[in-house]
XYZ file of C-alpha atoms in Angstrom:
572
model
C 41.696 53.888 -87.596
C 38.310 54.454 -87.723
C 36.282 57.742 -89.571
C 37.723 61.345 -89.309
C 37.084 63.131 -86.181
C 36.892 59.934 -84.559
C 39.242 58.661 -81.901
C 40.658 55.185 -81.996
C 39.074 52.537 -79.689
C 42.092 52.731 -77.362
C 41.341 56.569 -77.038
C 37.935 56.394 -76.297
C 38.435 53.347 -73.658
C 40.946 56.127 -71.744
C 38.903 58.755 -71.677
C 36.100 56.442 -69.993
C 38.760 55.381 -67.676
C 39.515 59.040 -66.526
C 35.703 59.778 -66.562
C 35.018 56.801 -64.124
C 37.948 57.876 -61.847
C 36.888 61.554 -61.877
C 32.990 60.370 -61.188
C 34.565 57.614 -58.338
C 36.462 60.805 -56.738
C 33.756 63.203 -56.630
C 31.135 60.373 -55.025
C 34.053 59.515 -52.521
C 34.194 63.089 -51.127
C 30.310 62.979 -50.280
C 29.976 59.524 -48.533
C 31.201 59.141 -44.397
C 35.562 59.399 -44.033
C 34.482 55.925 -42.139
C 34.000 54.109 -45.691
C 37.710 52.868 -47.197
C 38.566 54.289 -50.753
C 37.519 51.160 -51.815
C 34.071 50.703 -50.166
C 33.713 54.493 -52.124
C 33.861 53.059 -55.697
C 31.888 50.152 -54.522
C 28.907 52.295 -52.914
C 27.801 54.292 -56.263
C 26.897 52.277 -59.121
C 28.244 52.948 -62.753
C 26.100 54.341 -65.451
C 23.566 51.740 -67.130
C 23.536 49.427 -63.589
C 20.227 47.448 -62.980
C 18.287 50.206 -60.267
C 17.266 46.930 -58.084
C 18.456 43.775 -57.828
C 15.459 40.739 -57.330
C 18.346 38.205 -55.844
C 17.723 37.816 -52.263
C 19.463 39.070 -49.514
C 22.616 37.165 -48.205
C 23.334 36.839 -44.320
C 24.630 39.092 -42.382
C 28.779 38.834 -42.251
C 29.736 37.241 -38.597
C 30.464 40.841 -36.251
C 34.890 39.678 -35.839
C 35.349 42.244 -38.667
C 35.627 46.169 -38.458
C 33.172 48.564 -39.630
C 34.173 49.583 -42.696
C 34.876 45.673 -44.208
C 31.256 44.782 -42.526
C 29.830 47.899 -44.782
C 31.509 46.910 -47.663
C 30.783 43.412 -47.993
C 27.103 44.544 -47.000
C 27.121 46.794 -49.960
C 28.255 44.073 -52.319
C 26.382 41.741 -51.140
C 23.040 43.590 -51.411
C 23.876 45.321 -54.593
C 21.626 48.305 -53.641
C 21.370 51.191 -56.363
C 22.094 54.728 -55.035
C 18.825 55.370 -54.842
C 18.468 52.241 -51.905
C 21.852 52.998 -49.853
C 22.870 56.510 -49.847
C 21.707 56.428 -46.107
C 25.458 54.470 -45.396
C 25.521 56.060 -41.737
C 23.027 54.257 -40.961
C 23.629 51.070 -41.446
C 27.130 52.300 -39.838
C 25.341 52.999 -36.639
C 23.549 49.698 -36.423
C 26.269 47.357 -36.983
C 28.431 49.630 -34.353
C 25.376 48.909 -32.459
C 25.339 45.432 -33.075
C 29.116 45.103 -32.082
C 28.421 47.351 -28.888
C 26.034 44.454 -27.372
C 28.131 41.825 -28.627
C 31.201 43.514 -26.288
C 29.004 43.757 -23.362
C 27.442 39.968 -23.461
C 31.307 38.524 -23.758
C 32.094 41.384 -20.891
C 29.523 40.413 -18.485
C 30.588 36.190 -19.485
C 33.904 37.282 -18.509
C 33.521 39.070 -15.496
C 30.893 36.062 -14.142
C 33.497 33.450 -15.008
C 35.941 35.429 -13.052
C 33.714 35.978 -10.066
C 33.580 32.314 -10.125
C 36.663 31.775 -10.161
C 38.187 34.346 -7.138
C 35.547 32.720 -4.946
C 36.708 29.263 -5.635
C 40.166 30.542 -4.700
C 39.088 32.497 -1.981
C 37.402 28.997 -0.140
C 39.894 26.886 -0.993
C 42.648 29.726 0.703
C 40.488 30.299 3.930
C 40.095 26.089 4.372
C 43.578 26.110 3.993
C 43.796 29.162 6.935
C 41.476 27.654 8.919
C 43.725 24.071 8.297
C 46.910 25.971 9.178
C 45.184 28.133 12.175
C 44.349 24.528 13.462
C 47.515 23.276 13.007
C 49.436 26.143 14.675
C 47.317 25.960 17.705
C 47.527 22.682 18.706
C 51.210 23.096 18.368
C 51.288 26.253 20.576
C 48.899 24.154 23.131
C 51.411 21.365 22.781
C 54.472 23.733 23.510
C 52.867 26.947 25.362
C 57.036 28.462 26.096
C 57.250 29.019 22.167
C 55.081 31.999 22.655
C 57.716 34.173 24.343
C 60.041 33.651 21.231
C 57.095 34.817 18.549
C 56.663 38.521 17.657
C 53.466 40.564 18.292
C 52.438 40.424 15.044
C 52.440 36.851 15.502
C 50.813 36.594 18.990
C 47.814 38.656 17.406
C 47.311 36.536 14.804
C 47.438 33.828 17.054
C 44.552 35.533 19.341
C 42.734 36.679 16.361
C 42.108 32.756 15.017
C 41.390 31.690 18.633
C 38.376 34.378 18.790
C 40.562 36.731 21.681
C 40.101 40.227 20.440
C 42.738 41.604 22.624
C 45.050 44.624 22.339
C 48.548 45.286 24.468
C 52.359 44.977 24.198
C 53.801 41.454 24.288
C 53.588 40.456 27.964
C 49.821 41.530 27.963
C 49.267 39.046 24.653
C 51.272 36.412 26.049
C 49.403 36.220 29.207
C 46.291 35.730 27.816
C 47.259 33.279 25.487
C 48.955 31.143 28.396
C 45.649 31.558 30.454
C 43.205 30.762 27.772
C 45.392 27.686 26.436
C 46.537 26.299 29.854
C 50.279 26.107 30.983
C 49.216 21.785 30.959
C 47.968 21.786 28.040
C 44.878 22.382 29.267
C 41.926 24.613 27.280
C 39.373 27.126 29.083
C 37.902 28.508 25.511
C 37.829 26.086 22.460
C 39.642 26.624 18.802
C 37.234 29.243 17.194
C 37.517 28.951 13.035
C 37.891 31.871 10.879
C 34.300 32.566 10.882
C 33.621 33.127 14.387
C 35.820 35.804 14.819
C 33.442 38.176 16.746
C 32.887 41.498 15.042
C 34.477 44.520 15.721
C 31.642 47.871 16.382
C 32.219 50.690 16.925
C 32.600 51.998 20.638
C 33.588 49.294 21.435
C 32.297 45.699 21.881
C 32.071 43.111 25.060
C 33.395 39.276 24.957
C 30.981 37.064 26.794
C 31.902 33.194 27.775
C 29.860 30.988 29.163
C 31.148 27.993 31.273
C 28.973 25.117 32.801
C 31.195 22.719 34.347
C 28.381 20.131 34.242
C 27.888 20.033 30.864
C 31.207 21.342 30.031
C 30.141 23.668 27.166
C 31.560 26.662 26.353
C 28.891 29.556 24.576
C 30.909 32.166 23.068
C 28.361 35.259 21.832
C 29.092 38.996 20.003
C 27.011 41.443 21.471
C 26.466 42.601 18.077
C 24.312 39.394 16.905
C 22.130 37.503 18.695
C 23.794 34.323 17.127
C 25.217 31.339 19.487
C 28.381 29.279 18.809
C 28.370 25.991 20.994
C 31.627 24.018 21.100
C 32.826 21.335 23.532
C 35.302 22.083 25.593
C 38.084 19.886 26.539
C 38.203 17.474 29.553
C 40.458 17.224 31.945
C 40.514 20.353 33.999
C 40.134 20.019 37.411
C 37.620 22.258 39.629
C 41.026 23.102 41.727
C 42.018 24.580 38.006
C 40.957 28.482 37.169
C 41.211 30.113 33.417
C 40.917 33.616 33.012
C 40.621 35.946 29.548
C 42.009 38.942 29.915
C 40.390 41.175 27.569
C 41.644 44.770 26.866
C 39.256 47.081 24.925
C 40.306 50.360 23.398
C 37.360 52.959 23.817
C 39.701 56.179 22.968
C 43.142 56.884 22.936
C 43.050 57.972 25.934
C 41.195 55.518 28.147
C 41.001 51.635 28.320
C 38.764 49.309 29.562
C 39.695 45.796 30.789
C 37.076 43.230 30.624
C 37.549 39.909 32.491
C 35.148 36.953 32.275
C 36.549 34.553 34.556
C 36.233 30.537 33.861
C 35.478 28.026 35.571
C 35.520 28.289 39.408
C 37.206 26.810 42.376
C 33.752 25.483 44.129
C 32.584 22.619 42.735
C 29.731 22.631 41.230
C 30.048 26.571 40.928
C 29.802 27.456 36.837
C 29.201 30.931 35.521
C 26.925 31.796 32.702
C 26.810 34.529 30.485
C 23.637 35.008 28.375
C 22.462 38.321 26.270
C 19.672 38.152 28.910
C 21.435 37.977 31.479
C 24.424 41.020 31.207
C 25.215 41.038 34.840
C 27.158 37.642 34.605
C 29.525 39.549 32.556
C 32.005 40.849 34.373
C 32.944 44.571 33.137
C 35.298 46.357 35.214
C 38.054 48.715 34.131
C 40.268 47.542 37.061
C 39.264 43.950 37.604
C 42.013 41.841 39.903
C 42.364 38.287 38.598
C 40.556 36.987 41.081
C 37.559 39.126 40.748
C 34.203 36.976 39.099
C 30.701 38.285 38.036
C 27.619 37.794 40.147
C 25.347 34.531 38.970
C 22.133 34.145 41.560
C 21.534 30.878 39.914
C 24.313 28.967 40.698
C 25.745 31.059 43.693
C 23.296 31.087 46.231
C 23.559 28.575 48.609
C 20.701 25.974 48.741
C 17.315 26.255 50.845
C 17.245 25.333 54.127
C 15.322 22.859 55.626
C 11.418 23.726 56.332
C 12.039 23.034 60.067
C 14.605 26.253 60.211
C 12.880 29.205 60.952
C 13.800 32.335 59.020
C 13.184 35.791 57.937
C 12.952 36.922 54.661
C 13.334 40.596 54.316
C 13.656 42.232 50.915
C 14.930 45.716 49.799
C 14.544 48.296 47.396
C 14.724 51.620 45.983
C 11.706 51.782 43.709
C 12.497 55.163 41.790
C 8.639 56.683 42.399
C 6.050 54.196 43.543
C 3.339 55.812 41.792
C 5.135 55.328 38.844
C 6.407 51.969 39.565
C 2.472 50.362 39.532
C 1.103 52.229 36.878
C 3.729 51.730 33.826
C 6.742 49.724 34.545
C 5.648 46.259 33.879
C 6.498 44.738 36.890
C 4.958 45.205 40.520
C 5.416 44.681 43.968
C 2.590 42.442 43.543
C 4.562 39.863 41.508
C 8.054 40.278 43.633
C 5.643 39.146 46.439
C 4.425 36.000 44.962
C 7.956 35.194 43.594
C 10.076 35.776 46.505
C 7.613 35.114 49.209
C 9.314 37.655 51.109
C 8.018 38.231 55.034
C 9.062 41.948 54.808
C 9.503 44.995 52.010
C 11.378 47.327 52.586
C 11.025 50.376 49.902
C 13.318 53.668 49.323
C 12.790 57.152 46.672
C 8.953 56.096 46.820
C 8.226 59.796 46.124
C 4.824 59.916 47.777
C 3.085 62.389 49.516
C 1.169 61.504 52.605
C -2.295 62.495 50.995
C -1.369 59.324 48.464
C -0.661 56.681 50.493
C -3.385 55.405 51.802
C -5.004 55.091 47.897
C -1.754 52.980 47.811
C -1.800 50.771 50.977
C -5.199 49.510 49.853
C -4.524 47.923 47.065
C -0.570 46.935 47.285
C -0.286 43.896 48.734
C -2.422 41.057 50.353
C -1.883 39.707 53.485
C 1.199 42.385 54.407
C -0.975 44.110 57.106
C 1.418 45.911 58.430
C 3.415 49.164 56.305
C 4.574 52.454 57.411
C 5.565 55.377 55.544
C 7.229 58.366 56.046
C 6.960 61.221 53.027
C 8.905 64.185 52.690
C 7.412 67.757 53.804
C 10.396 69.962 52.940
C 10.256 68.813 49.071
C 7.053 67.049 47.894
C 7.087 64.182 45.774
C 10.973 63.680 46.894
C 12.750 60.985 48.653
C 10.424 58.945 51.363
C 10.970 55.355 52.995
C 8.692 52.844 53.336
C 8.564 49.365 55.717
C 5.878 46.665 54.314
C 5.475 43.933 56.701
C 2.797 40.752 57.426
C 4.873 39.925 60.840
C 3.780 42.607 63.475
C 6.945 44.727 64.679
C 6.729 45.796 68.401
C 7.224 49.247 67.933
C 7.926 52.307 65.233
C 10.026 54.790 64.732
C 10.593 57.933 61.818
C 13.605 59.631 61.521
C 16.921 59.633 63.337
C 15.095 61.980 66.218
C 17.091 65.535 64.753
C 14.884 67.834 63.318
C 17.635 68.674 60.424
C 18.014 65.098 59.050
C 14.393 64.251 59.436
C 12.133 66.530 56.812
C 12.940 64.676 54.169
C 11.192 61.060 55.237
C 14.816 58.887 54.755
C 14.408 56.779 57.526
C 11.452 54.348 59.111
C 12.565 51.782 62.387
C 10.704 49.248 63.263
C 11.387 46.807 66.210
C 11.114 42.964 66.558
C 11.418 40.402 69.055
C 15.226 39.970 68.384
C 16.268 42.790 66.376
C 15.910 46.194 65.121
C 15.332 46.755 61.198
C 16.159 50.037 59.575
C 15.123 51.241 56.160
C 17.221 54.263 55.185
C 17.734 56.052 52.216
C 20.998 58.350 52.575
C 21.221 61.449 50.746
C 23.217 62.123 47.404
C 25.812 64.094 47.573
C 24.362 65.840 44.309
C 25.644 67.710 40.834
C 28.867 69.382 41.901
C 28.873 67.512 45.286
C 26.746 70.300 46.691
C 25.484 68.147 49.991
C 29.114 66.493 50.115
C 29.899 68.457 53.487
C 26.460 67.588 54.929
C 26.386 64.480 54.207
C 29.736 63.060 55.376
C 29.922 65.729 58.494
C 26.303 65.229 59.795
C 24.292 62.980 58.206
C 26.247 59.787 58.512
C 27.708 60.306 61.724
C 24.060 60.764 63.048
C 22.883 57.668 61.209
C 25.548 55.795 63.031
C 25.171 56.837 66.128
C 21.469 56.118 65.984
C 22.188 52.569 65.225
C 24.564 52.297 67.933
C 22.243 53.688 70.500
C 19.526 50.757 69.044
C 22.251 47.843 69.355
C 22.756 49.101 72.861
C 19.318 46.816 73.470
C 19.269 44.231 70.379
C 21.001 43.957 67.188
C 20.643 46.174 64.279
C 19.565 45.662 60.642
C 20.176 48.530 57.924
C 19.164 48.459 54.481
C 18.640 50.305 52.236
C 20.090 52.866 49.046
C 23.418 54.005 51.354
C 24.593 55.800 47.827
C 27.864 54.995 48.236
C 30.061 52.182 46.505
C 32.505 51.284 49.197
C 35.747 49.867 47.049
C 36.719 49.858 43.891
C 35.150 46.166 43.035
C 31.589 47.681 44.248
C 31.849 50.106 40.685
C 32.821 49.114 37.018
C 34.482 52.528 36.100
C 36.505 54.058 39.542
C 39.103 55.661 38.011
C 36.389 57.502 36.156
C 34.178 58.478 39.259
C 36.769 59.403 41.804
C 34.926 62.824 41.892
C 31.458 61.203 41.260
C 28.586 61.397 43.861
C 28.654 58.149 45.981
C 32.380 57.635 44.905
C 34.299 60.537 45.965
C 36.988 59.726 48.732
C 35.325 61.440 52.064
C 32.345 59.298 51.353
C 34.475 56.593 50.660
C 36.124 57.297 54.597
C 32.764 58.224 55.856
C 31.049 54.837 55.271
C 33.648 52.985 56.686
C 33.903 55.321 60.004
C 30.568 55.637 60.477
C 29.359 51.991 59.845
C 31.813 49.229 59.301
C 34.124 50.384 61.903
C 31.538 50.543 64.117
C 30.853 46.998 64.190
C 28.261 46.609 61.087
C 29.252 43.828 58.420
C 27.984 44.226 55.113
C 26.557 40.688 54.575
C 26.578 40.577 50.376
C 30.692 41.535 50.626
C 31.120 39.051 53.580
C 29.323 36.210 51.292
C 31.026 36.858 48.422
C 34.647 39.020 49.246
C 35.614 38.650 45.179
C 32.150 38.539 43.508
C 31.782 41.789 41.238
C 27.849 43.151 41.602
C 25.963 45.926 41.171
C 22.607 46.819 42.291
C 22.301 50.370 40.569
C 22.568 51.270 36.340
C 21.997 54.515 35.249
C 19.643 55.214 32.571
C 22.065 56.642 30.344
C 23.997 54.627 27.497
C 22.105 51.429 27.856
C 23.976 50.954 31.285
C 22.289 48.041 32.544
C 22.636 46.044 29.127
C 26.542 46.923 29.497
C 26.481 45.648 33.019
C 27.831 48.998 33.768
C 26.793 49.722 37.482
C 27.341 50.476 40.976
C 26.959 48.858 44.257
C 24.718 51.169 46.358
C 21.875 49.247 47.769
C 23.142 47.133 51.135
C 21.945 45.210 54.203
C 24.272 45.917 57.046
C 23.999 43.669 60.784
C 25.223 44.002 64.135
C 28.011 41.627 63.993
C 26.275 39.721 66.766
C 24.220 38.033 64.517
C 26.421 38.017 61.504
C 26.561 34.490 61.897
C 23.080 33.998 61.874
C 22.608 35.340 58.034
C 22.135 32.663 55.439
C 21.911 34.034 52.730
C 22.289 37.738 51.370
C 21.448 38.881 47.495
C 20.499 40.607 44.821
C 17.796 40.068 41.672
C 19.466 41.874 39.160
C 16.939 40.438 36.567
C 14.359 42.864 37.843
C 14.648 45.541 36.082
C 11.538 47.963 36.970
C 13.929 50.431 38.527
C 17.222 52.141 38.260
C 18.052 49.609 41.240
C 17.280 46.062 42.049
C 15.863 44.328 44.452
C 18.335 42.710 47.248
C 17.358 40.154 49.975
C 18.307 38.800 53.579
C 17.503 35.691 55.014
C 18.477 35.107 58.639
C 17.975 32.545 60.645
C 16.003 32.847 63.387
């Protein structure tokens, strides 16, 4: 006990105890509700501590522990005075910081290393696909009857691996698989691997094969890339063999359009090609018969004759405005001459007025002495035939000789030693088949009476834009254009009354009864790319010298006009 008054040492010690929890208490309620109780008594120093501490600084904690143990242990650590650390929020907000960035780098690890990983998996699953895809065909080509017992899901699978995008019920998908693999085991288009699935667009997209028996290659191209896949295709089949791919696009849900590119043909020799440059060897019909093929000049025209066989090489076409032709198109008459050495031009629509064409006689063509035009009066700038020639005819004609057919300049005779050669461009029925009724009640019953008046003396030659496609293989869409101009069913009727039952053989169909050309695209929709056309342009002969006709064409490569060029040669 110590003086009077004052308290005994175990007094005094808990009064400083409750003095230190009251001063711990009322510094708690003024620091962040982040800080634990105990990071509270830590963070204000008691009464008599050293302001600043002179030990150095320790290292920063590693960032695996929360925020209040990482600002506690950086309190202690430090030993700051009150003075130094009463700004505890922001230290708070840099370690949270600190922890933030550390998240994101182990994130962005993570989500690398699992990147890595899916697209290991992902090869290794589409080897094994493109393994099993393998495997399955060759069984299929081994055993061709399994395909009736598989399911459609199946059977599209089975044309999706081999490259076939095809649509249709089971009988449609079976077909094509038995064409394309060969009921003998046989292949017409070679295994195609995951990756050369061709791509789907939209509106629709074209499959092109290309067969050279030769070679025996088969180029399979997407019209959407300009990329080529070559693979070898397999020996064995026999030129007496045909394969077929029966393609069915969906363009709507209404309509459907069949594309066929037929393989390998029955001639020897005979191969079809199919190049991006070349769209008319794709055959794009909407009703194509299985025999049907696509037009190739290269391989089927038949070979020269000898130079000791005379003949006649006539050319025709409907230029689409001569005027126009020479001055912008990129291609003229000039060059067609010195390519196809032709003996006579004739030239349809040249849309000249008879003040123009002597400016263009003079400077046409060289050594083709001999032209005459006829213009129309009625409408200037319209219509107007033209005959371009270096062999002198015997006599000329313009017109059919009736004043109501002959104001528009359709129609120029001229008259050789053994024939008669018409150029003739027939009228177009029109927008809303306005001329429909004058063309299939006068025109073309005058036309063919005119030639069979002429053949009375010596056989006839017409050529020329008829505007007509005769039958359904002479125009991709027919269904489609059964009230078109040129389609329509009276001048359907008309052109065979008036011509073919008359006597007059159309020379390209009598060449080539199953080939599938055109010699007209519209402008519209990229037609010619789309091999989208019509049959119009024609040479038509007396059948008394039918015989005599070796070879009868088309250039669909030249491109200068809405129509190409077509060509005769007859032997003389």
């Amino acid at each position: 006990m110590g003086r009077a008054g004052w308290p005994s040492s175990i007094q005094h010690r808990e009064r400083e105890r409750e003095r230190e929890r009251r001063r711990t208490c009322s510094a708690s309620a003024r620091l962040p509700r982040r800080a634990s109780p105990r990071c509270r008594s830590l963070a204000r120093p008691r009464r008599g501590a050293s302001a600043v501490r002179t030990h150095a600084r320790p290292p920063m904690p590693p960032l695996l522990l929360r925020g209040g143990s990482l600002l506690r242990l950086y309190g202690c650590g430090c030993g700051l005075s009150s003075a130094n650390f009463s700004s505890s929020k922001l230290a708070l907000t840099r370690l949270n910081l600190m922890m933030a960035q550390t998240r994101a780098t182990y994130s962005r690890r993570a989500a690398s290393k699992k990147t890595e990983i899916k697209k290991d998996e992902e090869l290794v699953l589409e080897k094994e696909d493109v393994a099993e895809s393998k495997l399955d065909i060759e069984q299929i080509r081994n055993d061709p009857d399994q395909l009736q017992s598989m399911t459609v899901k199946d059977l599209r699978e089975i044309t999706r691996r081999m490259g076939i995008p095809i649509r249709g019920n089971k009988k449609d998908l079976v077909s094509t698989l038995m064409s394309s693999l060969g009921k003998e085991g046989t292949s017409a288009v070679e295994k195609v691997g995951m990756s050369e699935v061709p791509s789907k667009r939209k509106g629709g997209a074209s499959v092109e094969v290309e067969q050279k028996i030769g070679s025996s290659e088969v180029i399979s191209e997407t019209p959407s890339k300009r990329s080529r896949t070559k693979t070898k295709s397999i020996k064995g089949t026999t030129h007496e063999q045909k394969s077929r791919i029966n393609v069915k696009q969906s363009k709507t849900s209404v309509q459907k359009e069949t594309l066929v590119v037929q393989g390998a043909v029955a001639k020897a020799g005979l191969g079809l090609g199919v190049d991006q440059e070349e769209p008319w060897t794709m055959l794009v019909h909407k009703k194509a018969q299985p025999s049907w093929i696509p037009y190739n000049p290269k391989v089927m025209r038949p070979p020269p004759l000898s130079k000791d066989t005379k003949t006649l090489k006539i050319l025709s076409w409907n230029v689409n405005g001569l005027k126009a032709l020479v001055k912008s198109r990129g291609f003229s008459i000039h060059q067609l001459a010195q390519r196809e050495d032709f003996d006579i031009l004739c030239l349809q629509e040249t849309k000249m007025q008879e003040k123009d064409v002597e400016v263009i006689k003079e400077g046409l063509l060289e050594g083709y002495t001999h032209s005459f035009w006829t213009c129309s009066v009625s409408k200037l700038g319209y219509s107007g035939t033209a005959i371009i020639s270096r062999v002198k005819p015997l006599s000329i004609k313009y017109g059919l000789g009736v004043p109501d057919h002959d104001t528009e300049g359709r129609v120029v005779t001229v008259e050789f030693d053994d024939f008669y050669l018409l150029t003739a461009y027939v009228p177009n029925s029109g927008d809303g088949l306005k001329r429909l009724t004058y063309r299939v009640t006068e025109w073309d019953p005058s036309l063919g009476s005119y030639m069979k008046d002429l053949e009375k003396s010596k056989p006839v030659i017409l050529t020329g834009d008829l505007n007509c496609a005769h039958q359904e293989i002479d125009i991709h869409d027919p269904a489609g254009n059964r009230k078109s101009a040129g389609f329509t069913n009276e001048e359907r009727e008309s052109f065979g009354t008036n011509f073919l039952s008359k006597g007059f053989i159309d020379t390209f169909r009598n060449q080539h009864p199953d080939v599938v050309a055109y010699s007209y695209w519209g402008y519209r929709h990229n037609a010619r790319k789309s091999n989208k056309g019509w049959r119009l342009d024609y040479f038509l002969v007396s059948e008394s010298i039918a015989e005599r006709v070796h070879d009868s064409y088309i250039l669909p490569d030249i491109s200068a006009s809405d129509h190409s060029p077509l060509g005769l040669i007859l032997k003389l």
